[in-house]
Short mmCIF file of C-alpha atoms and ligand atoms in Angstrom, two decimals:
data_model
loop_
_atom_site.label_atom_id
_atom_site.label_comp_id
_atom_site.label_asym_id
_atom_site.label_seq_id
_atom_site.Cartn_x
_atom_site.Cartn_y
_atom_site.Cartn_z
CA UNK A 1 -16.34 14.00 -89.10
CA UNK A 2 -17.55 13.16 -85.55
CA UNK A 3 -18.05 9.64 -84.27
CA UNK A 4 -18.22 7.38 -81.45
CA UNK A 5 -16.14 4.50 -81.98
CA UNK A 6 -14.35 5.84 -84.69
CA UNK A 7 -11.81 8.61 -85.06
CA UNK A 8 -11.28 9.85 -88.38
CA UNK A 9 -8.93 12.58 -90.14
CA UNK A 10 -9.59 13.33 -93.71
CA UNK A 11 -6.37 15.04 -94.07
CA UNK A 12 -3.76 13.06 -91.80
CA UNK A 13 -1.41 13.69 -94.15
CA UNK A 14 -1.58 15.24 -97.82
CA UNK A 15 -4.02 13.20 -99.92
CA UNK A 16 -4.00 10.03 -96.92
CA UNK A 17 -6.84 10.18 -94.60
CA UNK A 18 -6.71 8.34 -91.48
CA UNK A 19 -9.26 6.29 -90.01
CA UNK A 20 -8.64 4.43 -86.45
CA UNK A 21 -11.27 2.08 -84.75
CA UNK A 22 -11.35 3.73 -81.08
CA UNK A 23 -12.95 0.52 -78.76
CA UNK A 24 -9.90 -0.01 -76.63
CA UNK A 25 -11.17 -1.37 -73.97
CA UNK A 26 -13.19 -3.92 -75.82
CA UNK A 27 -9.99 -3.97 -78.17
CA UNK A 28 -12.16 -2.73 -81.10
CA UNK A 29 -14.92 -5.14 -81.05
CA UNK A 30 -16.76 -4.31 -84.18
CA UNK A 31 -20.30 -4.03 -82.88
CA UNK A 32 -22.68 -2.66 -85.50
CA UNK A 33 -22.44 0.89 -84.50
CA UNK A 34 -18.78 1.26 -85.37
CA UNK A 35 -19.69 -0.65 -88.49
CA UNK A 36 -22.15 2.07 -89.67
CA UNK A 37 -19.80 4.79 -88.53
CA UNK A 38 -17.24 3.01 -90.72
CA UNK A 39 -19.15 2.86 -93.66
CA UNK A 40 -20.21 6.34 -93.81
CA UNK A 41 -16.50 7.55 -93.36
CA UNK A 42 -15.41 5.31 -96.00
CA UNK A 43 -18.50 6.85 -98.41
CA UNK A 44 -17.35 10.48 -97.85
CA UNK A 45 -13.49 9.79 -98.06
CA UNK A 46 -14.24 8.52 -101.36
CA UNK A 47 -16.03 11.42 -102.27
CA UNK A 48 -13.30 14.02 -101.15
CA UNK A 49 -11.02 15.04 -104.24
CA UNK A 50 -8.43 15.90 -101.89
CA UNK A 51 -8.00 11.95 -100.40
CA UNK A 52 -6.05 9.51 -102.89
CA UNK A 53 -5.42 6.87 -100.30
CA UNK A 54 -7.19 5.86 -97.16
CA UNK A 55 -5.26 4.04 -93.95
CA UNK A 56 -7.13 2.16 -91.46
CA UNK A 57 -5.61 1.37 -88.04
CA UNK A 58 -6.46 0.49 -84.49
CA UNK A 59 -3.88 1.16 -81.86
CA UNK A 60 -0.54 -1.10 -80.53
CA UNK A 61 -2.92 -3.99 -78.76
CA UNK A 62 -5.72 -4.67 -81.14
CA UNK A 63 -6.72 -3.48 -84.63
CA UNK A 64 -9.32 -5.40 -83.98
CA UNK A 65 -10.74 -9.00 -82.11
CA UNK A 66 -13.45 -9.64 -84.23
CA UNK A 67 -17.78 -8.95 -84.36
CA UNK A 68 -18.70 -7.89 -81.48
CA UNK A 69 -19.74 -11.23 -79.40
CA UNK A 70 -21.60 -9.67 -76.40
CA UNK A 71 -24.11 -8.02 -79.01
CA UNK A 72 -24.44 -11.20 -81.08
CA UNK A 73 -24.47 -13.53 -77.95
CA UNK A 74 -28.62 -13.18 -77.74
CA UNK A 75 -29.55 -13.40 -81.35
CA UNK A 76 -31.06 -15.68 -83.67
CA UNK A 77 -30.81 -16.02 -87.35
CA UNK A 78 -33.60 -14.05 -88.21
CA UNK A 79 -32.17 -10.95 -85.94
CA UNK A 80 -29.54 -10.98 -87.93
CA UNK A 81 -30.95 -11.92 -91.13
CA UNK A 82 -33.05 -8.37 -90.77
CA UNK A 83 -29.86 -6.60 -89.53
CA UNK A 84 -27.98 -7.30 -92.54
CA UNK A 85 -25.27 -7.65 -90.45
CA UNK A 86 -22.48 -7.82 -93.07
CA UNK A 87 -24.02 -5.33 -95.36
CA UNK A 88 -21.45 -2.77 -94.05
CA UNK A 89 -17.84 -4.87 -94.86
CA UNK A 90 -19.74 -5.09 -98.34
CA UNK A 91 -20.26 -1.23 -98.47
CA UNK A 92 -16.63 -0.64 -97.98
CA UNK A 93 -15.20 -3.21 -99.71
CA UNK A 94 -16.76 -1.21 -102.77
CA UNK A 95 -14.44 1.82 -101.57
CA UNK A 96 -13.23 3.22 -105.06
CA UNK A 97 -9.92 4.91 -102.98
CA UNK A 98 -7.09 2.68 -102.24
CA UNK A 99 -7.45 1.05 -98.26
CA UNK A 100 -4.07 0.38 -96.46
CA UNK A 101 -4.70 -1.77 -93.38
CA UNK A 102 -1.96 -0.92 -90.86
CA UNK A 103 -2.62 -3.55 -88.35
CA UNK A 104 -1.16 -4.04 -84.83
CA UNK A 105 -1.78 -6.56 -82.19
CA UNK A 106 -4.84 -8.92 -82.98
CA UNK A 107 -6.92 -8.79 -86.07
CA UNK A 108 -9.45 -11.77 -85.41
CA UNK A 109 -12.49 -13.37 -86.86
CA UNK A 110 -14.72 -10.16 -88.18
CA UNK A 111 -10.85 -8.20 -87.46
CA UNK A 112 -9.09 -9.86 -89.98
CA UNK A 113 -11.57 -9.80 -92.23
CA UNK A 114 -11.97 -6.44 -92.23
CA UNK A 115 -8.00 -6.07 -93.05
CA UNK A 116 -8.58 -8.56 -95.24
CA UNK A 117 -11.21 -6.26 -97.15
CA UNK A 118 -8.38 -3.55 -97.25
CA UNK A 119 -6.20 -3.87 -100.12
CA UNK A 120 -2.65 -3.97 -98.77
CA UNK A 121 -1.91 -4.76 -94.92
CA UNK A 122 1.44 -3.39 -93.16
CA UNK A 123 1.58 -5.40 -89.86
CA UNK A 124 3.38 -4.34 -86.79
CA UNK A 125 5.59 -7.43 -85.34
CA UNK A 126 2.63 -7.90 -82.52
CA UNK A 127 0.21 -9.05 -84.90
CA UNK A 128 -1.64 -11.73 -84.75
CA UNK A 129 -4.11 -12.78 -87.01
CA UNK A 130 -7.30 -15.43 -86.72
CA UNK A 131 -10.41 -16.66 -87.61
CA UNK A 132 -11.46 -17.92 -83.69
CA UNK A 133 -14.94 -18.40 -84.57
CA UNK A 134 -15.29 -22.28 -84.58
CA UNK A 135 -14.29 -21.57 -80.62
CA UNK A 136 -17.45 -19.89 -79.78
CA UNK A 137 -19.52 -22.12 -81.79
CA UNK A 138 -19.91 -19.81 -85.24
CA UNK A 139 -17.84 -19.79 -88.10
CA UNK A 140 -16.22 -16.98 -90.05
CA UNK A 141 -19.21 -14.68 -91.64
CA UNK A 142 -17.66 -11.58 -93.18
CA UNK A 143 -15.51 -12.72 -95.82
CA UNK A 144 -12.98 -15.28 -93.95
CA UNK A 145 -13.36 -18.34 -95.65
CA UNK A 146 -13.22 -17.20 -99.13
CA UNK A 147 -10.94 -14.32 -98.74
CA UNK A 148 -8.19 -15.84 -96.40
CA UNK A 149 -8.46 -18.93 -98.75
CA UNK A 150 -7.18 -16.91 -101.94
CA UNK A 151 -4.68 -15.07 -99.72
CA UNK A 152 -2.83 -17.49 -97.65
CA UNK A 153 -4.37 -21.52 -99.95
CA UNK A 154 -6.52 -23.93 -98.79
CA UNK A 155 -4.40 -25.96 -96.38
CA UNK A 156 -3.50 -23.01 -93.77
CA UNK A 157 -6.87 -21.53 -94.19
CA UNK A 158 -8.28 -24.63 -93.08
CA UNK A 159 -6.15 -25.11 -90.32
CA UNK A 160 -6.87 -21.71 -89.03
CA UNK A 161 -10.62 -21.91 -89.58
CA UNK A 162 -11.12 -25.23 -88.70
CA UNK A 163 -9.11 -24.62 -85.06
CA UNK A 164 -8.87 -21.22 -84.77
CA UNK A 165 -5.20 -21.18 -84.30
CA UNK A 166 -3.79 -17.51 -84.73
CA UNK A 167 -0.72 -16.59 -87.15
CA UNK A 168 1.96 -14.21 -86.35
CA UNK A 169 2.70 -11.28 -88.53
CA UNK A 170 5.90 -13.09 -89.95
CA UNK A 171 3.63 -16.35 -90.77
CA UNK A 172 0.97 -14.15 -92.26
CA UNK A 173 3.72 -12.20 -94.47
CA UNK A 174 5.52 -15.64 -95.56
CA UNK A 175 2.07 -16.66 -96.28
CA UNK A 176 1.03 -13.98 -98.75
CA UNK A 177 -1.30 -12.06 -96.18
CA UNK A 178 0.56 -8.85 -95.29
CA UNK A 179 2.48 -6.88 -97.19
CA UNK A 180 5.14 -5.44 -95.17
CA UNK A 181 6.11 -6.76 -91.26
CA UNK A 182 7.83 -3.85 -89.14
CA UNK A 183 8.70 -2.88 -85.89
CA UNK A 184 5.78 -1.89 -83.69
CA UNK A 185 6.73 1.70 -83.33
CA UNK A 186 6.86 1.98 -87.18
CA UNK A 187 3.80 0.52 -88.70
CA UNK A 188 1.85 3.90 -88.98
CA UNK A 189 4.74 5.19 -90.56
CA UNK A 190 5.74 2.43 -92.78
CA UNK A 191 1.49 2.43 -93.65
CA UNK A 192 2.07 6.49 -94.54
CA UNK A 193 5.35 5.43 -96.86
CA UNK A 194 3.34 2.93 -98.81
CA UNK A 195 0.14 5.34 -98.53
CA UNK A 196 2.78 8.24 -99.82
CA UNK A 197 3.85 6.03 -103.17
CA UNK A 198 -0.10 5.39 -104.16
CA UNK A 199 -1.16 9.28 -103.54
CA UNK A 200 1.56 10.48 -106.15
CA UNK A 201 0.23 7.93 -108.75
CA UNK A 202 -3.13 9.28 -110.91
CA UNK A 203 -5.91 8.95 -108.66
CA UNK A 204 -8.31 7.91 -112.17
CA UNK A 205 -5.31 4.33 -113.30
CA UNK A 206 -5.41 3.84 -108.87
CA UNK A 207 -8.90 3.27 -109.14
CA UNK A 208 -9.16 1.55 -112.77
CA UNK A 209 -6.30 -0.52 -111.47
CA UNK A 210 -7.76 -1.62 -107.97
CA UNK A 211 -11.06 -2.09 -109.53
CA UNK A 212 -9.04 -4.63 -112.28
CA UNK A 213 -6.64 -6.43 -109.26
CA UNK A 214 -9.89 -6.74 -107.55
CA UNK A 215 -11.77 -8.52 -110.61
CA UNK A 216 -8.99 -11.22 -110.72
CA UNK A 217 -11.04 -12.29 -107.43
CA UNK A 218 -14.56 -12.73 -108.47
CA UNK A 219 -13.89 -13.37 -112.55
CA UNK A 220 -12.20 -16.11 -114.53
CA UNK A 221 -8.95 -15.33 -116.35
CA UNK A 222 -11.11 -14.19 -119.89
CA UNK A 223 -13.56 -12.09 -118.43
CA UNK A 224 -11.07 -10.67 -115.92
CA UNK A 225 -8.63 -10.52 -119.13
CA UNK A 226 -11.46 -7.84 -121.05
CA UNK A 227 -12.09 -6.18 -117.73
CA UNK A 228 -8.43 -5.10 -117.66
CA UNK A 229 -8.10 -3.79 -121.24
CA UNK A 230 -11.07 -1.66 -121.06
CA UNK A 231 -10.30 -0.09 -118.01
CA UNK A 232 -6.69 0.47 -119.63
CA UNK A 233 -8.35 1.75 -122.36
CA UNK A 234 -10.32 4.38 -120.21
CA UNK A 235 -7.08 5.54 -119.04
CA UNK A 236 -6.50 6.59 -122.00
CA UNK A 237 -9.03 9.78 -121.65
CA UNK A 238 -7.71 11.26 -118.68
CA UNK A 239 -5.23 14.05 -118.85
CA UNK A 240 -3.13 12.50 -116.47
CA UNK A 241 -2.62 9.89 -119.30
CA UNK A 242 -1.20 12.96 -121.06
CA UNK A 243 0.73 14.20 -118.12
CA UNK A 244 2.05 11.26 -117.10
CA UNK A 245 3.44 9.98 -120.59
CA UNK A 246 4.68 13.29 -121.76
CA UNK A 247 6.35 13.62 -118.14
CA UNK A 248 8.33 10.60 -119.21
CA UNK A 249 9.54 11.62 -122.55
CA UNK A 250 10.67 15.11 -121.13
CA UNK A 251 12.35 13.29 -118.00
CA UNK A 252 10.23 15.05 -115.35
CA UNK A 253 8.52 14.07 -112.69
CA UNK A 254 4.56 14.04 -113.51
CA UNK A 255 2.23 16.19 -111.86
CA UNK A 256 -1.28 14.12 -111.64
CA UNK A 257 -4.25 16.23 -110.76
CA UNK A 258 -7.01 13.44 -111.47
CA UNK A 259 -8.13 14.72 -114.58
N1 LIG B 1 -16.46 -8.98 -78.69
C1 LIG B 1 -16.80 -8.36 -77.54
N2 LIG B 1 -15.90 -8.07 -76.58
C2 LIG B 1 -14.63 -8.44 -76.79
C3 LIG B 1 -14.21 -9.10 -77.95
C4 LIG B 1 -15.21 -9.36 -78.94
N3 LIG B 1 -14.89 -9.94 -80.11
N4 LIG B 1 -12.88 -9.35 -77.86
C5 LIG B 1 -12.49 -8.86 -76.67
N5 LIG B 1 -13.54 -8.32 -76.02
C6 LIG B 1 -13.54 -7.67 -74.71
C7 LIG B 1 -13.45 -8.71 -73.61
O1 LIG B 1 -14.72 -9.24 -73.32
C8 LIG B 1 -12.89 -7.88 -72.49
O2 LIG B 1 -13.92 -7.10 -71.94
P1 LIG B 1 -14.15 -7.03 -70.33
O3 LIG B 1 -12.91 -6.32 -69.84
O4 LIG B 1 -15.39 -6.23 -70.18
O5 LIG B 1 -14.22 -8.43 -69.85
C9 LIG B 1 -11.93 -6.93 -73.19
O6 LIG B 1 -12.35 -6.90 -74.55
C10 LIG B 1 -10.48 -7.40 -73.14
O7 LIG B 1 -10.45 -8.74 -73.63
P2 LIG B 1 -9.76 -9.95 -72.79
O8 LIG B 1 -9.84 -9.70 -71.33
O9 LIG B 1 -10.35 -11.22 -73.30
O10 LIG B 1 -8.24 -9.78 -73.27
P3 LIG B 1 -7.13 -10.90 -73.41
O11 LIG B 1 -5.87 -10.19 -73.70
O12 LIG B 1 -7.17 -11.84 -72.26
O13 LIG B 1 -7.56 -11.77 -74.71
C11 LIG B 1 -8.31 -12.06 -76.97
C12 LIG B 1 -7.55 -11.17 -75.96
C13 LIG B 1 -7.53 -13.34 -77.22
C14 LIG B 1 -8.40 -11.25 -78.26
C15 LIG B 1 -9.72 -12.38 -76.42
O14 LIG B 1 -10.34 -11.17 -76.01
C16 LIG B 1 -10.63 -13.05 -77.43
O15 LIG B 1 -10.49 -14.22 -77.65
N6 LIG B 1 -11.57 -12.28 -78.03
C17 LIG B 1 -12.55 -12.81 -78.95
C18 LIG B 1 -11.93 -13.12 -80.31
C19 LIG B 1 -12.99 -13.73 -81.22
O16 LIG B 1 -13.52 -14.79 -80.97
N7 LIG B 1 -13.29 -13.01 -82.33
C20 LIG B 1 -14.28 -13.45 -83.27
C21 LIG B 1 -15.62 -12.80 -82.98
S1 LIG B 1 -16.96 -13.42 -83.96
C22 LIG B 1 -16.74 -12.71 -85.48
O17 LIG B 1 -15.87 -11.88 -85.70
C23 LIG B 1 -17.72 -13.15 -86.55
C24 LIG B 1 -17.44 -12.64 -87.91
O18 LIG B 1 -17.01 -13.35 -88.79
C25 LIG B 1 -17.70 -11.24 -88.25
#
């Protein structure tokens, strides 16, 4: 797959693709090229049969400092209105595969949202992570105030919306924002680990079982509650239902082919 501000590697490692904003100089500014390129990587990962999880990275510096202001600086409501400018972060947050966010340096405004949109984040010890907008006269547009609220509450949400303060990677982890906080030199690696543990699982529960986590967000606890047991239920007619159980009771390790 060829891009321009994107570099990506269906088969980084077995079953984990690899996809890496490549801005550096503008330390990944998310204009709305990249933000097409993403999308339509994230569309054909989840069509490969071969890719069970997906990681997402930038490089040491930035995963990425937010929109793209220079391209935004000149518009109005209605240019952006017709862009659809967040139509893309809704694309792949509807990414069946599994997204690991492995996130180093700053992830800010439309950045951290986008990590935010992942499903798990590993965060190297440099990162920071913001919602800057109210400095430059915006506020957060992709997801920030309703998805950093559920993550981290309402008062530290406010405080970073409402100021723009950044949070290190340690704040962000005590907070409930990150899973993992490592060394900078390991967060790829530490990313591939936890990438590793979700490939060996049965690509069909992964996806009922994202699709369910993620319902807890946008349900309340009875709907969310008959979401779940159907989409247990559906694991139920998948040979890797099979495998997996009979694996158990013959104390082997399971073999899951997504069947
Ligand atoms: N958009 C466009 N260009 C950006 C950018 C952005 N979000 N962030 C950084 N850049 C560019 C800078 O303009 C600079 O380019 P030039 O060399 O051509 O001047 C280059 O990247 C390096 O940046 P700095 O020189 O500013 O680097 P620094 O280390 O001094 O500061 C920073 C780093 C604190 C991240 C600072 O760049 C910054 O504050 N960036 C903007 C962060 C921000 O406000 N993000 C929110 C954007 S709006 C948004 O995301 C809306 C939404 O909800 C989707």
């Amino acid at each position: 797959m060829e891009f321009q501000y994107i570099i990506v590697d269906p088969s980084f490692k077995k079953h984990i693709a690899l996809v890496r904003l490549n801005r550096p100089k503008e330390l990944n500014a998310l204009n709305l090229q990249l933000m097409l390129e993403l999308k339509s990587a994230f569309a054909s990962l989840d069509e490969d049969d071969e890719v069970r999880c997906i990681i997402i990275t930038g490089n040491e510096q930035a995963f990425a400092a937010g929109a793209d202001i220079k391209q935004m600086e000149n518009k109005n409501a209605i240019d952006l209105l017709k862009i659809d400018q967040f139509e893309t972060w809704d694309q792949i947050r509807k990414t069946k595969k599994p997204i690991i966010a492995a996130v180093s340096g700053f992830a800010l405004g439309g950045g951290c949202e986008l990590a935010m949109t992942c499903d798990m984040i590993i965060a190297s010890e440099s990162a920071k992570f913001g919602q800057p907008e109210i400095k430059i006269g915006i506020m957060p547009g992709a997801g920030g105030t309703q998805r950093l609220t559920r993550a981290v509450g309402k008062a530290l949400a406010m405080e970073m919306v409402l100021t723009g303060k950044f949070i290190s990677a340690e704040e962000a982890q005590k907070a409930g924002l990150v899973n993992k906080v490592v060394p900078e030199e390991i967060y790829l690696d530490e990313a591939v680990k936890l990438a590793n543990e979700v490939a060996m699982m049965s690509p069909i529960s992964v996806r009922l079982a994202k699709e369910s986590v993620l319902k807890a967000f946008e349900s309340g606890l009875q709907e969310g509650l008959y979401f779940e047991r159907k989409n247990f239920y559906m694991c139920f007619t998948s040979e890797d239902q099979k495998e997996g159980m009979s694996a158990f009771v013959e104390k082997r390790k399971p073999n899951f082919t997504g069947n």
